[in-house]
Amino acid sequence: MKLATVVCLFAILLLAGCSVASVDAGHEAVWVDKPLLFGHGGVESEPVKTGRSYGAWSSDSIDVVMLPQRIDMVFDDMMTKSGVPVNFHVVVTIQVTDSVLLVSKFGADWDEKTGYGFWNRNVDQPLRTAVRDAVKKREMQEMAISQTAADEVGVEVRAAADKIVKQLGVPVIIKDLNV
């Protein structure tokens, strides 16, 4: 009887010292091992799909949203070819394709105000430059009145966005982009 009690207490202590990853549908968790004494740690190669997983108490699980995410880019006073500023939004819908690669190379931090940190650090500025370049080619009247001009800008910016993501190796697909 005493052995069973000792075994139960030992099991409870082991489980109490574990980190837990509870993963909801549409998410994945990536374990980042941080050993205290031995080993090198790092990002585990397999993500945790929907469900629960346990890891060492010194490890962290990073939640990655695998559902499509919307990124809203606001452009105020963007100069057109005629030198007249226009205001507009570019809405990009992205979806993460590889949570482990995202965490290990780019980080998967998410902020309610600014969105994905990896997007802000890697893709945002080159994409803003592509938008600026596309708008500078057109007159203010075109941008303000003609839907075809906005569509043309959208096509140019979409091609630039796909190229930026591919060149950087960011594991996302651009599902939609609207100007």
PDB file of N, CA and C in Angstrom, residues 72-110:
ATOM      1  N   ASP A  72      -4.890  44.881 -41.777  1.00  0.00           N
ATOM      2  CA  ASP A  72      -5.394  46.118 -42.367  1.00  0.00           C
ATOM      3  C   ASP A  72      -4.266  47.145 -42.385  1.00  0.00           C
ATOM      4  N   MET A  73      -3.904  47.589 -43.573  1.00  0.00           N
ATOM      5  CA  MET A  73      -2.842  48.584 -43.730  1.00  0.00           C
ATOM      6  C   MET A  73      -3.491  49.902 -44.151  1.00  0.00           C
ATOM      7  N   VAL A  74      -3.284  50.936 -43.351  1.00  0.00           N
ATOM      8  CA  VAL A  74      -3.878  52.246 -43.614  1.00  0.00           C
ATOM      9  C   VAL A  74      -2.835  53.137 -44.281  1.00  0.00           C
ATOM     10  N   PHE A  75      -3.259  53.806 -45.331  1.00  0.00           N
ATOM     11  CA  PHE A  75      -2.386  54.750 -46.033  1.00  0.00           C
ATOM     12  C   PHE A  75      -3.055  56.111 -46.026  1.00  0.00           C
ATOM     13  N   ASP A  76      -2.450  57.041 -45.310  1.00  0.00           N
ATOM     14  CA  ASP A  76      -2.954  58.412 -45.254  1.00  0.00           C
ATOM     15  C   ASP A  76      -2.035  59.303 -46.077  1.00  0.00           C
ATOM     16  N   ASP A  77      -2.651  60.157 -46.888  1.00  0.00           N
ATOM     17  CA  ASP A  77      -1.907  61.139 -47.690  1.00  0.00           C
ATOM     18  C   ASP A  77      -0.837  60.488 -48.565  1.00  0.00           C
ATOM     19  N   MET A  78      -1.226  59.427 -49.268  1.00  0.00           N
ATOM     20  CA  MET A  78      -0.332  58.776 -50.218  1.00  0.00           C
ATOM     21  C   MET A  78      -0.319  59.621 -51.490  1.00  0.00           C
ATOM     22  N   MET A  79       0.861  60.027 -51.915  1.00  0.00           N
ATOM     23  CA  MET A  79       0.987  60.914 -53.071  1.00  0.00           C
ATOM     24  C   MET A  79       0.786  60.173 -54.386  1.00  0.00           C
ATOM     25  N   THR A  80      -0.025  60.756 -55.243  1.00  0.00           N
ATOM     26  CA  THR A  80      -0.256  60.212 -56.570  1.00  0.00           C
ATOM     27  C   THR A  80       0.682  60.895 -57.562  1.00  0.00           C
ATOM     28  N   LYS A  81       0.598  60.475 -58.805  1.00  0.00           N
ATOM     29  CA  LYS A  81       1.434  61.042 -59.863  1.00  0.00           C
ATOM     30  C   LYS A  81       1.201  62.543 -60.020  1.00  0.00           C
ATOM     31  N   SER A  82      -0.024  62.981 -59.800  1.00  0.00           N
ATOM     32  CA  SER A  82      -0.364  64.405 -59.939  1.00  0.00           C
ATOM     33  C   SER A  82      -0.007  65.227 -58.707  1.00  0.00           C
ATOM     34  N   GLY A  83       0.548  64.588 -57.678  1.00  0.00           N
ATOM     35  CA  GLY A  83       0.964  65.312 -56.480  1.00  0.00           C
ATOM     36  C   GLY A  83      -0.155  65.577 -55.499  1.00  0.00           C
ATOM     37  N   VAL A  84      -1.311  64.975 -55.721  1.00  0.00           N
ATOM     38  CA  VAL A  84      -2.452  65.147 -54.833  1.00  0.00           C
ATOM     39  C   VAL A  84      -2.545  63.905 -53.948  1.00  0.00           C
ATOM     40  N   PRO A  85      -2.597  64.081 -52.632  1.00  0.00           N
ATOM     41  CA  PRO A  85      -2.636  62.916 -51.740  1.00  0.00           C
ATOM     42  C   PRO A  85      -4.008  62.236 -51.726  1.00  0.00           C
ATOM     43  N   VAL A  86      -3.980  60.925 -51.550  1.00  0.00           N
ATOM     44  CA  VAL A  86      -5.208  60.147 -51.390  1.00  0.00           C
ATOM     45  C   VAL A  86      -5.061  59.266 -50.147  1.00  0.00           C
ATOM     46  N   ASN A  87      -6.189  58.923 -49.563  1.00  0.00           N
ATOM     47  CA  ASN A  87      -6.234  58.035 -48.404  1.00  0.00           C
ATOM     48  C   ASN A  87      -6.928  56.738 -48.811  1.00  0.00           C
ATOM     49  N   PHE A  88      -6.416  55.605 -48.381  1.00  0.00           N
ATOM     50  CA  PHE A  88      -7.060  54.328 -48.658  1.00  0.00           C
ATOM     51  C   PHE A  88      -6.501  53.249 -47.744  1.00  0.00           C
ATOM     52  N   HIS A  89      -7.088  52.079 -47.837  1.00  0.00           N
ATOM     53  CA  HIS A  89      -6.677  50.909 -47.047  1.00  0.00           C
ATOM     54  C   HIS A  89      -6.288  49.786 -47.995  1.00  0.00           C
ATOM     55  N   VAL A  90      -5.372  48.975 -47.551  1.00  0.00           N
ATOM     56  CA  VAL A  90      -5.080  47.703 -48.197  1.00  0.00           C
ATOM     57  C   VAL A  90      -5.352  46.637 -47.142  1.00  0.00           C
ATOM     58  N   VAL A  91      -6.213  45.698 -47.484  1.00  0.00           N
ATOM     59  CA  VAL A  91      -6.559  44.624 -46.561  1.00  0.00           C
ATOM     60  C   VAL A  91      -5.973  43.333 -47.113  1.00  0.00           C
ATOM     61  N   VAL A  92      -5.125  42.703 -46.310  1.00  0.00           N
ATOM     62  CA  VAL A  92      -4.455  41.471 -46.701  1.00  0.00           C
ATOM     63  C   VAL A  92      -4.957  40.353 -45.793  1.00  0.00           C
ATOM     64  N   THR A  93      -5.338  39.237 -46.396  1.00  0.00           N
ATOM     65  CA  THR A  93      -5.717  38.059 -45.623  1.00  0.00           C
ATOM     66  C   THR A  93      -4.629  37.018 -45.827  1.00  0.00           C
ATOM     67  N   ILE A  94      -4.010  36.613 -44.722  1.00  0.00           N
ATOM     68  CA  ILE A  94      -2.924  35.626 -44.781  1.00  0.00           C
ATOM     69  C   ILE A  94      -3.308  34.385 -43.994  1.00  0.00           C
ATOM     70  N   GLN A  95      -2.627  33.287 -44.318  1.00  0.00           N
ATOM     71  CA  GLN A  95      -2.811  32.054 -43.550  1.00  0.00           C
ATOM     72  C   GLN A  95      -1.451  31.396 -43.387  1.00  0.00           C
ATOM     73  N   VAL A  96      -1.125  31.052 -42.155  1.00  0.00           N
ATOM     74  CA  VAL A  96       0.135  30.386 -41.849  1.00  0.00           C
ATOM     75  C   VAL A  96       0.079  28.963 -42.395  1.00  0.00           C
ATOM     76  N   THR A  97       1.159  28.535 -43.048  1.00  0.00           N
ATOM     77  CA  THR A  97       1.215  27.186 -43.619  1.00  0.00           C
ATOM     78  C   THR A  97       2.108  26.240 -42.817  1.00  0.00           C
ATOM     79  N   ASP A  98       3.073  26.774 -42.080  1.00  0.00           N
ATOM     80  CA  ASP A  98       4.002  25.937 -41.320  1.00  0.00           C
ATOM     81  C   ASP A  98       4.318  26.628 -40.000  1.00  0.00           C
ATOM     82  N   SER A  99       3.669  26.176 -38.933  1.00  0.00           N
ATOM     83  CA  SER A  99       3.820  26.831 -37.633  1.00  0.00           C
ATOM     84  C   SER A  99       5.230  26.682 -37.068  1.00  0.00           C
ATOM     85  N   VAL A 100       5.853  25.538 -37.276  1.00  0.00           N
ATOM     86  CA  VAL A 100       7.201  25.298 -36.731  1.00  0.00           C
ATOM     87  C   VAL A 100       8.213  26.223 -37.402  1.00  0.00           C
ATOM     88  N   LEU A 101       8.164  26.324 -38.722  1.00  0.00           N
ATOM     89  CA  LEU A 101       9.067  27.217 -39.451  1.00  0.00           C
ATOM     90  C   LEU A 101       8.829  28.673 -39.062  1.00  0.00           C
ATOM     91  N   LEU A 102       7.569  29.045 -38.902  1.00  0.00           N
ATOM     92  CA  LEU A 102       7.248  30.416 -38.506  1.00  0.00           C
ATOM     93  C   LEU A 102       7.874  30.751 -37.159  1.00  0.00           C
ATOM     94  N   VAL A 103       7.710  29.873 -36.173  1.00  0.00           N
ATOM     95  CA  VAL A 103       8.251  30.119 -34.837  1.00  0.00           C
ATOM     96  C   VAL A 103       9.773  30.118 -34.853  1.00  0.00           C
ATOM     97  N   SER A 104      10.379  29.146 -35.541  1.00  0.00           N
ATOM     98  CA  SER A 104      11.830  29.014 -35.480  1.00  0.00           C
ATOM     99  C   SER A 104      12.570  30.110 -36.242  1.00  0.00           C
ATOM    100  N   LYS A 105      11.997  30.617 -37.329  1.00  0.00           N
ATOM    101  CA  LYS A 105      12.723  31.609 -38.125  1.00  0.00           C
ATOM    102  C   LYS A 105      12.206  33.031 -37.995  1.00  0.00           C
ATOM    103  N   PHE A 106      10.915  33.187 -37.677  1.00  0.00           N
ATOM    104  CA  PHE A 106      10.327  34.526 -37.701  1.00  0.00           C
ATOM    105  C   PHE A 106       9.642  34.931 -36.401  1.00  0.00           C
ATOM    106  N   GLY A 107       9.315  33.978 -35.554  1.00  0.00           N
ATOM    107  CA  GLY A 107       8.566  34.279 -34.337  1.00  0.00           C
ATOM    108  C   GLY A 107       7.091  34.378 -34.664  1.00  0.00           C
ATOM    109  N   ALA A 108       6.264  33.988 -33.736  1.00  0.00           N
ATOM    110  CA  ALA A 108       4.823  33.995 -33.987  1.00  0.00           C
ATOM    111  C   ALA A 108       4.100  34.880 -32.987  1.00  0.00           C
ATOM    112  N   ASP A 109       4.778  35.918 -32.542  1.00  0.00           N
ATOM    113  CA  ASP A 109       4.144  36.801 -31.560  1.00  0.00           C
ATOM    114  C   ASP A 109       2.973  37.529 -32.193  1.00  0.00           C
ATOM    115  N   TRP A 110       1.919  37.699 -31.406  1.00  0.00           N
ATOM    116  CA  TRP A 110       0.700  38.333 -31.873  1.00  0.00           C
ATOM    117  C   TRP A 110       0.316  39.421 -30.888  1.00  0.00           C
TER     118      TRP A 110
END
